[in-house]
CSV table of C-alpha atoms in Angstrom, one decimal:
chain,number,residue,atom,x,y,z
H,1,UNK,CA,18.8,12.9,28.4
H,2,UNK,CA,17.3,10.0,29.9
H,3,UNK,CA,20.3,8.6,31.6
H,4,UNK,CA,18.9,8.8,35.1
H,5,UNK,CA,15.7,6.8,34.0
H,6,UNK,CA,17.8,4.3,32.3
H,7,UNK,CA,19.8,3.7,35.5
H,8,UNK,CA,17.0,3.7,37.8
H,9,UNK,CA,14.3,1.7,35.9
H,10,UNK,CA,15.1,-1.6,34.0
H,11,UNK,CA,12.0,-0.8,31.7
H,12,UNK,CA,13.7,2.6,30.6
H,13,UNK,CA,17.1,0.8,30.2
H,14,UNK,CA,15.5,-1.8,28.0
H,15,UNK,CA,14.1,1.1,25.8
H,16,UNK,CA,17.3,2.7,25.2
H,17,UNK,CA,19.0,-0.8,24.6
H,18,UNK,CA,16.3,-1.6,21.9
H,19,UNK,CA,16.9,2.0,20.4
H,20,UNK,CA,20.5,1.3,20.2
H,21,UNK,CA,20.0,-2.0,18.6
H,22,UNK,CA,17.7,-0.6,16.1
H,23,UNK,CA,19.5,2.7,15.2
H,24,UNK,CA,23.2,2.2,16.2
H,25,UNK,CA,24.6,5.2,17.7
H,26,UNK,CA,21.4,6.9,18.9
H,27,UNK,CA,21.8,6.0,22.6
H,28,UNK,CA,25.2,7.8,22.8
H,29,UNK,CA,23.6,10.7,21.1
H,30,UNK,CA,20.7,10.9,23.4
H,31,UNK,CA,22.7,10.6,26.6
H,32,UNK,CA,25.9,12.8,25.6
H,33,UNK,CA,25.3,14.5,22.2
H,34,UNK,CA,26.8,16.3,20.6
H,35,UNK,CA,23.8,18.6,20.4
H,36,UNK,CA,24.3,19.6,16.7
H,37,UNK,CA,24.0,15.9,15.9
H,38,UNK,CA,21.1,15.2,18.2
H,39,UNK,CA,19.1,18.1,16.8
H,40,UNK,CA,19.4,17.0,13.1
H,41,UNK,CA,15.7,16.1,12.3
H,42,UNK,CA,16.7,12.4,11.5
H,43,UNK,CA,18.2,11.9,14.9
H,44,UNK,CA,15.8,14.2,16.9
H,45,UNK,CA,12.7,12.4,16.0
H,46,UNK,CA,13.7,8.7,17.1
H,47,UNK,CA,15.5,10.2,20.2
H,48,UNK,CA,12.4,11.9,21.4
H,49,UNK,CA,10.4,8.8,20.8
H,50,UNK,CA,12.8,6.8,22.8
H,51,UNK,CA,12.8,9.3,25.6
H,52,UNK,CA,9.1,9.6,25.9
H,53,UNK,CA,8.5,5.7,25.7
H,54,UNK,CA,11.2,5.1,28.2
H,55,UNK,CA,9.6,7.6,30.6
H,56,UNK,CA,6.2,6.0,29.9
H,57,UNK,CA,7.3,2.3,30.7
H,58,UNK,CA,9.2,3.3,33.7
H,59,UNK,CA,6.1,5.1,35.0
H,60,UNK,CA,3.8,2.3,34.1
H,61,UNK,CA,6.0,-0.3,35.7
H,62,UNK,CA,6.3,1.8,39.0
H,63,UNK,CA,2.7,2.9,39.3
H,64,UNK,CA,0.8,-0.1,37.7
H,65,UNK,CA,-1.6,2.6,36.0
H,66,UNK,CA,-2.9,2.5,32.3
H,67,UNK,CA,-4.2,5.7,30.7
H,68,UNK,CA,-7.8,5.8,29.3
H,69,UNK,CA,-6.8,7.9,26.3
H,70,UNK,CA,-3.5,9.1,24.7
H,71,UNK,CA,-2.5,11.8,22.2
H,72,UNK,CA,0.6,13.0,20.8
H,73,UNK,CA,1.6,16.4,19.2
H,74,UNK,CA,3.0,15.7,15.8
H,75,UNK,CA,6.1,13.3,16.3
H,76,UNK,CA,4.4,12.5,19.7
H,77,UNK,CA,1.6,10.6,18.0
H,78,UNK,CA,4.3,7.9,17.3
H,79,UNK,CA,5.1,7.6,21.0
H,80,UNK,CA,1.3,7.5,21.9
H,81,UNK,CA,0.9,4.5,19.6
H,82,UNK,CA,3.9,2.6,21.0
H,83,UNK,CA,2.3,3.3,24.4
H,84,UNK,CA,-1.0,1.8,23.3
H,85,UNK,CA,0.9,-1.1,22.1
H,86,UNK,CA,-0.3,-1.0,18.4
H,87,UNK,CA,3.1,0.0,17.2
H,88,UNK,CA,6.3,-1.6,18.2
H,89,UNK,CA,9.3,0.6,19.4
H,90,UNK,CA,11.5,-0.7,16.8
H,91,UNK,CA,9.1,0.1,14.0
H,92,UNK,CA,8.4,3.4,15.5
H,93,UNK,CA,12.2,4.3,15.5
H,94,UNK,CA,12.6,3.2,12.1
H,95,UNK,CA,9.6,5.2,10.9
H,96,UNK,CA,10.5,8.3,12.7
H,97,UNK,CA,14.2,8.2,11.3
H,98,UNK,CA,12.9,7.9,7.8
H,99,UNK,CA,10.1,10.6,8.4
H,100,UNK,CA,12.8,13.0,9.7
H,101,UNK,CA,15.2,12.1,6.6
H,102,UNK,CA,12.3,12.7,4.2
H,103,UNK,CA,11.0,15.8,5.9
H,104,UNK,CA,14.6,17.3,5.8
H,105,UNK,CA,14.9,16.5,2.2
H,106,UNK,CA,11.5,17.6,1.1
H,107,UNK,CA,12.3,21.4,0.9
H,108,UNK,CA,15.7,23.0,0.3
H,109,UNK,CA,17.2,24.9,3.1
H,110,UNK,CA,16.1,28.5,3.2
H,111,UNK,CA,13.0,27.8,1.0
H,112,UNK,CA,10.6,27.2,3.8
H,113,UNK,CA,9.7,29.0,7.0
H,114,UNK,CA,7.4,28.7,10.0
H,115,UNK,CA,6.0,31.5,12.3
H,116,UNK,CA,4.1,31.4,15.7
H,117,UNK,CA,1.0,33.8,15.5
H,118,UNK,CA,-0.7,35.0,18.7
H,119,UNK,CA,-4.3,35.9,18.0
H,120,UNK,CA,-7.5,34.6,16.7
H,121,UNK,CA,-7.1,31.5,14.6
H,122,UNK,CA,-10.0,32.4,12.2
H,123,UNK,CA,-8.1,35.6,11.1
H,124,UNK,CA,-5.0,33.3,10.8
H,125,UNK,CA,-6.9,31.0,8.5
H,126,UNK,CA,-8.4,33.9,6.5
H,127,UNK,CA,-5.0,35.5,5.9
H,128,UNK,CA,-3.3,32.2,4.9
H,129,UNK,CA,-6.1,31.5,2.4
H,130,UNK,CA,-5.7,34.9,0.9
H,131,UNK,CA,-2.0,35.0,0.7
H,132,UNK,CA,-0.3,33.9,-2.7
H,133,UNK,CA,1.9,30.9,-2.5
H,134,UNK,CA,2.1,28.1,0.0
H,135,UNK,CA,1.3,29.2,3.6
H,136,UNK,CA,-1.0,27.2,6.0
H,137,UNK,CA,-2.0,26.8,9.6
H,138,UNK,CA,0.5,24.0,10.7
H,139,UNK,CA,-0.2,23.7,14.5
H,140,UNK,CA,-3.3,24.9,16.4
H,141,UNK,CA,-1.3,24.9,19.7
H,142,UNK,CA,-3.5,27.1,21.9
H,143,UNK,CA,-6.7,29.1,21.5
H,144,UNK,CA,-4.7,32.1,20.6
H,145,UNK,CA,-1.4,30.4,19.5
H,146,UNK,CA,-1.4,29.1,15.7
H,147,UNK,CA,2.0,28.0,13.8
H,148,UNK,CA,2.0,28.8,10.1
H,149,UNK,CA,4.1,27.1,7.7
H,150,UNK,CA,5.0,27.3,4.1
H,151,UNK,CA,7.2,29.0,1.3
H,152,UNK,CA,9.3,31.7,3.0
H,153,UNK,CA,8.0,34.5,0.9
H,154,UNK,CA,4.4,33.4,1.4
H,155,UNK,CA,5.1,33.0,5.3
H,156,UNK,CA,6.6,36.4,5.4
H,157,UNK,CA,3.7,38.0,3.5
H,158,UNK,CA,1.2,36.5,5.7
H,159,UNK,CA,3.0,37.4,9.0
H,160,UNK,CA,3.0,41.0,7.7
H,161,UNK,CA,-0.5,41.0,7.0
H,162,UNK,CA,-1.3,39.5,10.4
H,163,UNK,CA,0.7,42.1,12.1
H,164,UNK,CA,-1.1,44.9,10.2
H,165,UNK,CA,-4.3,43.3,11.6
H,166,UNK,CA,-2.9,43.4,15.1
H,167,UNK,CA,-1.6,40.1,15.6
H,168,UNK,CA,1.8,39.0,16.7
H,169,UNK,CA,4.0,36.7,14.5
H,170,UNK,CA,7.3,35.4,15.7
H,171,UNK,CA,9.6,33.4,13.1
H,172,UNK,CA,10.5,30.3,14.2
H,173,UNK,CA,14.0,28.6,14.0
H,174,UNK,CA,13.0,25.4,12.3
H,175,UNK,CA,14.8,22.9,9.9
H,176,UNK,CA,12.0,22.7,7.5
H,177,UNK,CA,8.3,23.9,7.0
H,178,UNK,CA,6.5,21.1,8.6
H,179,UNK,CA,2.8,20.1,8.3
H,180,UNK,CA,2.0,22.0,5.1
H,181,UNK,CA,1.8,20.9,1.4
H,182,UNK,CA,5.6,21.4,0.8
H,183,UNK,CA,5.8,18.1,2.9
H,184,UNK,CA,4.0,16.3,0.2
H,185,UNK,CA,7.1,14.5,-1.0
H,186,UNK,CA,7.9,13.3,2.5
H,187,UNK,CA,4.3,12.0,2.9
H,188,UNK,CA,4.5,10.0,-0.5
H,189,UNK,CA,7.9,8.7,0.5
H,190,UNK,CA,6.8,7.5,4.0
H,191,UNK,CA,3.4,6.0,2.9
H,192,UNK,CA,4.6,2.7,1.6
H,193,UNK,CA,6.6,2.1,4.8
H,194,UNK,CA,3.5,2.9,7.0
H,195,UNK,CA,1.4,0.4,4.9
H,196,UNK,CA,4.0,-2.3,5.2
H,197,UNK,CA,4.1,-1.7,9.2
H,198,UNK,CA,2.2,-4.3,11.3
H,199,UNK,CA,-0.3,-2.3,13.6
H,200,UNK,CA,-1.7,-4.4,16.2
H,201,UNK,CA,-4.8,-3.8,18.8
H,202,UNK,CA,-4.8,-0.6,20.8
H,203,UNK,CA,-5.0,-0.9,24.4
H,204,UNK,CA,-6.7,2.5,24.6
H,205,UNK,CA,-7.8,5.1,22.1
H,206,UNK,CA,-5.3,7.3,20.7
H,207,UNK,CA,-6.5,10.9,19.3
H,208,UNK,CA,-5.2,11.4,15.8
H,209,UNK,CA,-3.6,14.9,15.0
H,210,UNK,CA,-5.4,15.2,11.6
H,211,UNK,CA,-9.0,14.4,13.0
H,212,UNK,CA,-8.7,15.5,16.6
H,213,UNK,CA,-10.8,12.4,17.2
H,214,UNK,CA,-10.3,8.9,18.9
H,215,UNK,CA,-9.0,6.1,17.0
H,216,UNK,CA,-9.2,2.5,17.8
H,217,UNK,CA,-8.6,1.0,14.4
H,218,UNK,CA,-5.2,-0.3,13.5
H,219,UNK,CA,-6.2,-0.3,9.9
H,220,UNK,CA,-6.7,3.5,9.8
H,221,UNK,CA,-3.2,4.2,11.2
H,222,UNK,CA,-1.3,4.3,7.9
H,223,UNK,CA,-3.5,6.7,6.3
H,224,UNK,CA,-3.8,9.0,9.5
H,225,UNK,CA,-0.1,9.1,10.0
H,226,UNK,CA,0.6,9.8,6.3
H,227,UNK,CA,-2.1,12.7,6.2
H,228,UNK,CA,-0.4,14.1,9.4
H,229,UNK,CA,2.8,15.0,7.5
H,230,UNK,CA,1.0,17.6,5.4
H,231,UNK,CA,-2.0,18.1,7.6
H,232,UNK,CA,-2.5,20.5,10.6
H,233,UNK,CA,-2.0,19.4,14.3
H,234,UNK,CA,-5.3,20.1,15.7
H,235,UNK,CA,-4.2,20.1,19.3
H,236,UNK,CA,-6.7,22.5,20.7
H,237,UNK,CA,-9.6,20.3,19.5
H,238,UNK,CA,-7.7,17.1,20.6
H,239,UNK,CA,-7.5,18.4,24.2
H,240,UNK,CA,-11.0,19.6,24.3
H,241,UNK,CA,-12.3,16.2,22.8
H,242,UNK,CA,-10.2,14.4,25.4
H,243,UNK,CA,-11.8,16.4,28.2
H,244,UNK,CA,-15.4,15.9,26.8
H,245,UNK,CA,-14.6,12.0,26.6
H,246,UNK,CA,-13.9,12.3,30.4
H,247,UNK,CA,-10.2,12.8,30.8
H,248,UNK,CA,-9.4,14.7,34.0
H,249,UNK,CA,-5.7,14.5,34.4
H,250,UNK,CA,-3.2,15.1,31.6
H,251,UNK,CA,0.3,13.4,32.0
H,252,UNK,CA,3.2,14.6,29.8
H,253,UNK,CA,5.9,11.9,29.1
H,254,UNK,CA,9.5,12.8,28.2
H,255,UNK,CA,11.7,15.8,28.6
H,256,UNK,CA,10.3,19.2,28.9
H,257,UNK,CA,6.8,20.7,29.7
H,258,UNK,CA,5.7,22.4,26.5
H,259,UNK,CA,2.6,20.3,26.2
H,260,UNK,CA,1.6,20.7,29.8
H,261,UNK,CA,1.8,24.5,29.1
H,262,UNK,CA,-0.4,24.2,26.0
H,263,UNK,CA,-2.9,22.0,28.0
H,264,UNK,CA,-3.3,24.6,30.7
H,265,UNK,CA,-3.9,27.4,28.2
H,266,UNK,CA,-6.6,25.3,26.4
H,267,UNK,CA,-8.2,24.1,29.9
H,268,UNK,CA,-7.1,26.3,32.5
H,269,UNK,CA,-8.6,24.1,35.2
H,270,UNK,CA,-7.2,20.8,34.0
H,271,UNK,CA,-4.9,18.9,36.4
H,272,UNK,CA,-1.4,18.3,34.6
H,273,UNK,CA,1.5,16.3,35.5
H,274,UNK,CA,5.1,15.7,34.0
H,275,UNK,CA,7.0,12.4,34.0
H,276,UNK,CA,10.5,12.8,32.3
H,277,UNK,CA,13.2,12.0,35.2
H,278,UNK,CA,13.5,9.1,37.6
H,279,UNK,CA,12.4,11.5,40.5
H,280,UNK,CA,9.1,12.4,38.9
H,281,UNK,CA,8.4,8.6,38.2
H,282,UNK,CA,9.1,7.7,42.0
H,283,UNK,CA,7.0,11.0,43.0
H,284,UNK,CA,4.2,10.4,40.9
H,285,UNK,CA,0.7,10.8,42.7
H,286,UNK,CA,-2.6,11.1,41.2
H,287,UNK,CA,-4.2,14.3,42.4
H,288,UNK,CA,-7.7,12.8,42.7
H,289,UNK,CA,-9.5,9.5,43.5
H,290,UNK,CA,-9.8,7.4,40.2
H,291,UNK,CA,-9.4,10.1,37.6
H,292,UNK,CA,-9.3,9.5,34.0
H,293,UNK,CA,-5.8,9.8,32.5
């Protein structure tokens, strides 16, 4: 992952070099695995930050473009903040390593669960609120896709009720129940580190997961990032708010095309592009004259 970018663009190579200096061993995991080690939450989170920031910096150096706005889905909010210049890469890597460790430790293995639900999000909210135990909407990913998270028994009960109402619920293979109240120990554990981190001015607004609104205040970031750990990722509202603010082209940085797919489900007419490989950086071309990124 990312080896071609690092070889082709010095800016990407510098990101991976800094990642290795900050968290020794991370670059080897990113490039060669093994997969079972890379996918451990404590490794996966900083690895994805490094990969997305490497793609962004290679793209920016090659094109000379700067986004008008940015947003990141859950962990991706850290990459967006690095791109905006308010958070250093080294601090983002350290924070996401600890974030991953705390999230994994917050709930015993097997005690929590997550399920993707296809259907009306209002019904999802209603069923979660009426189900005993902890089960909450974790990610509002698309107009008819909401991920629920919480205690295993409560998630199972909510999923059964949702199926009885004609919705589809698919259990997810996850290492922990993210973005619900069970993550409170992780939120409390990371909060002191967030408040000890130096956040600088933002080069452009970054839309926060927990508010779905634009933020330009460095002072607000520790609280926004702490609340994000237990709060819902309001991705549908975020993408619509970006469009309302004038965003016309949505560029996904890093490996994969999951967010591009979600954007198209939220805004079917949106123009979307992916930047995750050296070829995609070299071939990048805006689809319209002077669009808002």
